[in-house]
Coordinates of C-alpha atoms in Angstrom, one line a residue:
M41 CA 177.7 97.1 115.0
A42 CA 176.8 93.1 114.5
A43 CA 175.0 92.5 117.1
E44 CA 172.5 95.8 116.0
E45 CA 172.2 93.7 112.7
D46 CA 171.5 90.5 114.7
R47 CA 168.7 91.9 117.0
V48 CA 167.2 93.6 113.7
E49 CA 167.9 90.3 111.5
A50 CA 166.0 88.3 114.8
V51 CA 162.6 91.1 115.0
E52 CA 162.1 90.9 111.0
H53 CA 162.6 86.5 111.4
G54 CA 159.9 87.2 113.7
I55 CA 157.4 89.3 111.4
T56 CA 158.0 86.9 108.6
R57 CA 157.5 84.1 110.9
Q58 CA 153.9 86.1 112.8
L59 CA 153.0 86.1 108.8
R60 CA 153.0 83.2 107.7
D61 CA 151.5 81.8 110.8
A62 CA 148.2 84.2 110.0
I63 CA 148.3 84.0 106.0
T64 CA 147.2 80.7 106.4
L65 CA 146.3 78.7 102.9
R66 CA 143.0 78.5 104.7
A67 CA 143.1 82.0 105.3
A68 CA 143.9 82.5 102.2
L69 CA 140.9 81.0 100.6
I70 CA 138.6 82.2 103.2
M71 CA 139.2 85.7 102.3
A72 CA 139.0 84.6 98.5
G73 CA 135.6 83.4 99.3
V74 CA 134.4 86.3 101.6
L75 CA 135.6 88.5 98.3
L76 CA 133.7 86.4 95.9
L77 CA 130.3 87.2 97.9
Q78 CA 130.7 90.7 98.7
L79 CA 131.4 90.9 94.5
G80 CA 128.5 88.7 94.2
F81 CA 126.7 91.7 96.4
A82 CA 127.1 93.8 94.5
L83 CA 126.4 92.1 91.1
S84 CA 122.7 90.4 91.5
Y85 CA 121.2 93.8 93.7
M86 CA 122.7 95.9 90.7
G87 CA 122.1 93.3 88.0
A88 CA 118.7 92.9 89.1
F89 CA 117.7 96.8 89.9
H90 CA 119.1 98.7 87.5
N91 CA 117.3 98.7 84.5
P92 CA 113.3 97.4 85.7
K93 CA 111.3 96.7 82.3
P94 CA 107.6 96.2 83.0
H95 CA 107.1 92.5 81.1
N96 CA 103.7 90.7 81.1
V97 CA 102.2 92.3 84.1
P98 CA 99.0 90.7 83.7
I99 CA 96.0 93.5 83.3
T100 CA 92.2 92.5 83.3
V101 CA 89.9 94.4 80.7
V102 CA 86.3 94.9 81.1
A103 CA 84.7 96.7 78.1
P104 CA 81.6 96.3 75.5
P105 CA 82.4 93.0 73.5
A106 CA 82.4 95.0 70.6
V107 CA 85.8 96.3 71.6
A108 CA 87.3 94.2 74.5
Q109 CA 89.4 91.8 72.5
Q110 CA 90.6 94.8 69.7
L111 CA 91.3 96.3 73.0
V112 CA 93.3 93.5 74.4
G113 CA 95.3 92.8 70.9
R114 CA 96.3 95.8 71.3
L115 CA 97.9 95.7 74.4
N116 CA 99.4 92.2 73.9
A117 CA 101.0 94.1 70.7
L118 CA 102.7 96.9 72.7
P119 CA 106.0 96.4 71.4
G120 CA 108.7 94.4 74.1
D121 CA 105.4 92.8 76.2
P122 CA 104.8 95.5 78.8
V123 CA 101.7 93.9 79.8
H124 CA 99.2 90.7 79.3
A125 CA 96.1 91.5 78.7
V126 CA 93.1 89.5 78.9
A127 CA 88.7 90.2 78.8
V128 CA 86.6 89.7 81.6
A129 CA 83.0 91.0 81.1
D130 CA 81.8 92.2 84.8
P131 CA 83.3 94.7 86.9
A132 CA 83.2 92.8 89.6
D133 CA 85.0 89.7 88.4
A134 CA 88.0 92.2 87.3
R135 CA 87.6 93.6 91.5
Q136 CA 88.3 89.4 92.2
R137 CA 90.9 88.7 89.7
L138 CA 92.5 91.7 91.7
L139 CA 91.9 90.5 95.6
N140 CA 92.8 86.7 94.7
R141 CA 96.0 88.2 93.3
D142 CA 95.3 86.9 89.1
T143 CA 96.3 90.5 88.3
D144 CA 97.9 93.0 88.9
A145 CA 95.4 95.9 87.1
A146 CA 91.8 96.1 85.9
F147 CA 91.4 98.5 83.3
L148 CA 87.7 99.4 83.5
L149 CA 86.5 101.1 79.4
N150 CA 84.2 103.9 79.9
P151 CA 81.4 103.3 76.4
T152 CA 79.7 106.6 77.4
G153 CA 82.3 109.0 78.6
Q154 CA 86.0 110.1 77.8
V155 CA 87.2 108.9 81.4
D156 CA 87.7 105.4 82.1
T157 CA 89.3 103.4 85.4
L158 CA 92.1 101.5 86.4
M159 CA 91.4 99.6 89.7
I160 CA 94.8 99.0 91.6
A161 CA 95.9 97.3 94.7
S162 CA 99.1 98.7 95.7
A163 CA 99.6 96.9 98.4
G164 CA 100.4 93.9 96.3
G165 CA 103.5 96.0 95.0
P166 CA 103.3 99.3 94.3
A167 CA 105.6 98.9 91.2
A168 CA 103.8 96.3 89.5
A169 CA 101.0 98.9 89.7
S170 CA 103.1 101.6 88.7
A171 CA 103.6 100.1 85.6
A172 CA 100.0 98.9 84.4
T173 CA 98.8 102.6 85.0
R174 CA 101.7 104.2 83.2
V175 CA 101.4 101.4 80.2
V176 CA 97.4 102.5 80.0
Q177 CA 97.8 106.3 80.9
A178 CA 100.4 106.4 77.5
L179 CA 97.5 104.4 75.9
E180 CA 95.0 106.9 76.7
Q181 CA 96.7 109.8 75.8
A182 CA 96.7 108.1 72.4
E183 CA 93.1 108.0 72.5
N184 CA 92.5 111.5 74.3
R185 CA 91.0 109.6 76.5
Q186 CA 91.7 109.9 80.6
V187 CA 91.6 107.2 83.1
R188 CA 90.9 107.8 86.8
I189 CA 92.9 105.7 89.4
D190 CA 91.1 103.8 91.5
D191 CA 93.8 101.5 94.1
I192 CA 91.0 99.3 95.7
R193 CA 94.0 98.1 98.3
P194 CA 97.0 100.2 99.4
P195 CA 99.6 99.5 101.6
A196 CA 99.1 100.8 105.4
P197 CA 99.8 103.9 106.1
G198 CA 102.9 102.7 108.2
D199 CA 104.1 101.0 105.5
N200 CA 105.6 103.4 103.5
G201 CA 106.5 102.1 99.8
G202 CA 105.2 98.7 100.7
L203 CA 108.5 97.2 101.3
S204 CA 107.9 95.9 105.2
S205 CA 106.6 92.7 104.2
F206 CA 109.8 92.4 102.7
Y207 CA 112.2 93.8 105.2
L208 CA 110.5 91.3 107.4
V209 CA 111.3 88.3 105.9
L210 CA 114.8 89.4 105.1
S211 CA 115.3 89.5 108.9
W212 CA 114.0 86.4 109.3
T213 CA 115.7 84.8 106.6
I214 CA 119.1 86.4 108.1
G215 CA 118.4 85.6 111.3
G216 CA 118.0 82.2 110.5
Y217 CA 120.7 80.9 108.9
L218 CA 123.1 83.3 111.5
A219 CA 121.5 81.3 114.6
A220 CA 122.0 78.3 112.8
S221 CA 125.9 79.5 112.5
A222 CA 125.7 80.1 115.7
L223 CA 125.5 77.1 116.7
N224 CA 127.8 75.5 115.0
M225 CA 130.7 77.9 116.1
A226 CA 129.4 77.0 119.8
A227 CA 130.0 73.8 119.3
G228 CA 133.8 74.6 118.0
S229 CA 132.6 73.5 114.9
K230 CA 132.6 70.2 115.7
K231 CA 132.2 67.4 113.1
P232 CA 127.7 67.4 113.3
T233 CA 127.4 64.0 114.6
L234 CA 123.8 62.7 114.5
P235 CA 122.9 63.7 118.1
R236 CA 125.0 67.0 117.8
T237 CA 122.7 67.8 114.2
A238 CA 119.7 66.4 116.3
V239 CA 120.2 69.2 119.3
R240 CA 121.0 72.1 117.0
V241 CA 117.9 71.4 114.5
T242 CA 115.5 70.6 117.6
S243 CA 117.0 74.2 119.0
M244 CA 115.9 75.7 116.2
L245 CA 112.3 75.0 116.4
P246 CA 111.9 77.8 119.9
Y247 CA 114.3 80.1 118.3
A248 CA 112.3 80.2 115.1
F249 CA 109.2 80.4 116.8
I250 CA 110.6 83.4 119.3
S251 CA 111.8 85.1 116.0
G252 CA 108.2 85.1 114.6
I253 CA 106.8 86.1 117.9
G254 CA 109.6 89.0 117.9
G255 CA 108.7 89.9 114.1
A256 CA 105.5 90.4 114.2
I257 CA 105.3 92.7 117.6
I258 CA 107.5 95.3 115.7
V259 CA 105.6 95.4 112.5
G260 CA 102.1 95.4 114.4
P261 CA 101.7 96.3 117.7
V262 CA 105.2 98.5 117.8
L263 CA 105.5 100.3 114.2
D264 CA 102.3 99.4 112.8
C265 CA 103.7 98.4 109.6
L266 CA 101.6 94.9 109.1
P267 CA 98.7 95.3 111.3
G268 CA 96.5 92.7 112.1
A269 CA 96.7 89.2 111.2
F270 CA 99.6 88.2 114.3
W271 CA 99.5 85.2 115.1
D272 CA 99.5 84.4 111.4
L273 CA 102.5 86.3 110.8
V274 CA 103.8 84.7 113.6
G275 CA 103.3 81.1 112.3
I276 CA 104.9 82.5 109.2
G277 CA 108.1 83.8 110.8
T278 CA 108.4 80.3 112.4
L279 CA 108.2 78.8 109.3
V280 CA 110.7 81.4 107.1
V281 CA 113.2 81.1 110.0
L282 CA 113.1 77.3 109.7
A283 CA 113.6 76.7 106.0
S284 CA 116.8 79.2 106.7
G285 CA 117.8 77.8 109.9
V286 CA 117.3 74.5 109.1
T287 CA 118.7 74.4 105.8
A288 CA 122.1 76.4 106.9
V289 CA 122.5 73.4 109.9
A290 CA 122.3 70.9 106.3
L291 CA 125.2 73.1 104.4
Q292 CA 127.4 73.6 107.5
S293 CA 127.1 69.8 107.7
V294 CA 127.7 68.9 104.5
A295 CA 130.2 71.3 103.7
G296 CA 132.2 73.0 106.6
T297 CA 132.6 76.9 107.0
I298 CA 131.7 76.9 103.1
G299 CA 128.1 76.0 103.8
L300 CA 127.4 79.3 105.2
G301 CA 128.9 80.8 101.7
I302 CA 127.0 78.3 100.1
T303 CA 123.4 80.0 102.4
I304 CA 124.6 83.3 102.1
L305 CA 124.8 82.7 98.5
V306 CA 121.2 81.6 98.1
F307 CA 119.1 83.4 101.2
T308 CA 120.5 86.7 100.0
I309 CA 122.5 87.1 97.0
L310 CA 119.9 85.0 94.6
G311 CA 117.2 85.1 97.2
N312 CA 116.7 88.9 98.2
P313 CA 117.0 90.9 94.7
S314 CA 114.9 88.1 93.1
S315 CA 111.9 88.3 96.3
G316 CA 109.5 90.6 94.3
G317 CA 110.4 92.6 97.5
V318 CA 111.7 96.0 96.0
Y319 CA 110.7 94.5 92.1
P320 CA 108.0 92.4 92.0
A321 CA 108.6 89.0 88.7
S322 CA 107.0 90.7 86.0
L323 CA 109.9 93.9 86.6
L324 CA 112.9 91.6 86.7
P325 CA 115.4 90.5 83.8
P326 CA 114.4 86.7 83.4
F327 CA 117.1 84.6 85.2
W328 CA 116.0 86.5 88.6
R329 CA 112.2 86.5 87.5
A330 CA 112.2 82.2 87.3
I331 CA 114.3 81.7 90.2
G332 CA 112.2 84.1 93.2
Q333 CA 109.4 82.2 93.9
A334 CA 111.8 78.8 94.5
L335 CA 113.7 80.6 97.1
P336 CA 112.5 81.5 100.3
P337 CA 112.4 85.1 100.9
G338 CA 110.4 85.3 97.6
A339 CA 107.8 82.8 98.7
G340 CA 108.2 84.4 102.4
T341 CA 107.4 87.9 100.7
T342 CA 104.6 86.6 99.0
V343 CA 103.2 84.7 102.1
V344 CA 103.0 87.7 104.0
R345 CA 102.1 90.2 101.4
N346 CA 98.8 88.0 101.0
T347 CA 98.8 86.9 104.2
V348 CA 97.9 90.8 105.7
Y349 CA 96.8 92.9 103.0
F350 CA 94.5 89.9 100.5
D351 CA 93.1 87.1 102.9
G352 CA 95.9 84.7 102.3
A353 CA 95.2 84.5 98.7
A354 CA 97.6 82.5 96.5
T355 CA 99.8 81.7 99.3
T356 CA 99.4 77.8 98.5
G357 CA 102.2 77.3 96.9
A358 CA 104.1 79.8 98.3
L359 CA 103.8 78.0 101.7
W360 CA 104.6 74.7 100.1
V361 CA 108.2 76.2 99.1
L362 CA 108.8 77.3 102.4
G363 CA 108.0 73.9 103.6
A364 CA 109.9 71.6 101.4
W365 CA 113.2 74.3 102.3
A366 CA 112.4 72.8 105.7
F367 CA 111.8 69.9 105.6
G368 CA 115.2 69.2 102.8
G369 CA 117.2 70.7 104.9
L370 CA 116.1 68.6 108.1
L371 CA 116.7 65.1 105.7
V372 CA 119.9 66.4 104.2
A373 CA 120.8 67.5 107.8
I374 CA 120.3 64.1 109.2
V375 CA 121.3 61.7 106.4
A376 CA 124.9 63.9 106.3
A377 CA 125.1 63.2 109.8
V378 CA 124.4 59.4 109.0
V379 CA 127.1 59.0 106.7
R380 CA 129.6 60.2 108.8
D381 CA 128.4 58.6 111.4
R382 CA 128.8 55.7 109.7
R383 CA 131.5 56.1 108.5
K384 CA 133.6 56.6 111.5
P385 CA 136.0 53.8 111.8
A386 CA 135.9 51.4 114.7
A387 CA 137.2 52.4 118.4
A388 CA 140.7 49.5 118.3
P389 CA 139.7 46.9 121.2
Q390 CA 142.3 48.1 124.1
A391 CA 145.2 44.7 124.6
P392 CA 144.5 42.7 127.9
V393 CA 146.2 43.6 130.8
T394 CA 148.6 41.0 132.0
V395 CA 150.3 41.0 134.9

């Protein structure tokens, strides 16, 4: 009987020891970090998307001078500021503003009839075009008038909902920081010295280029989601992956495993909901509206969408954002490696061998 009790006690002791070995403080902290990231996903996406409301959606108004300013004033005085209207004199100017991405809709008042026209370019964001349409339709209904919708730049037939740009950039950003993490793990998570950092950053260049080609092939010849502009998309994809991957290299160089969590926080939890892919900035809450175009997912989505559908209009600022993240990540990674190398203790001189 005593022997059986000793055996049970030994088994229990062994199980307890294994649990203690498995559940270390480091493991507990990592699990806590993963839980926070999981909750962050839920909070960010539902916080950004649970109740989209139009706010200052830009609308251009074309009407006779006698009524143009009155109409602009009525639109801008709507409760909650759903739209921000400006007047231009020429329908051609309004159309060009729409194609230049200076406005989301152009309202053309017909002074001789009861049917007005609302020009939209839903390829630039169906949600914004729909919000402008609802506002104008309500206004027209109150005046016993009708409005005809003229979509001068719809999404491609394979680009259902105009979301292909967002999902393409999402795949590039996730691929970039996962590749950087794979390089870190392949090295056994060794401290990134300057030579290791140089190898990791250099390795991101061919990976980013191949990712750009792969994404352009998928949305072009394979699925016909975003036809045309193949090499433009390759270049954009390369830059997006570099912005994501090199930033991840930098953050993991500075903060180790925590750096991966910070990367996911910036690029996925903050970057994706605010990117304007699902809902444009004019339909998002203020916080998400403020940060969207300063982060690579938002900048990348804008560049892809405007390159494919609007001949590259309004992409300069977004390209600078992507370039700044790539260059900034490179700079931080190199500086962190140099500082770490200089802090290494000098190797102790070997004692002379005496005979």
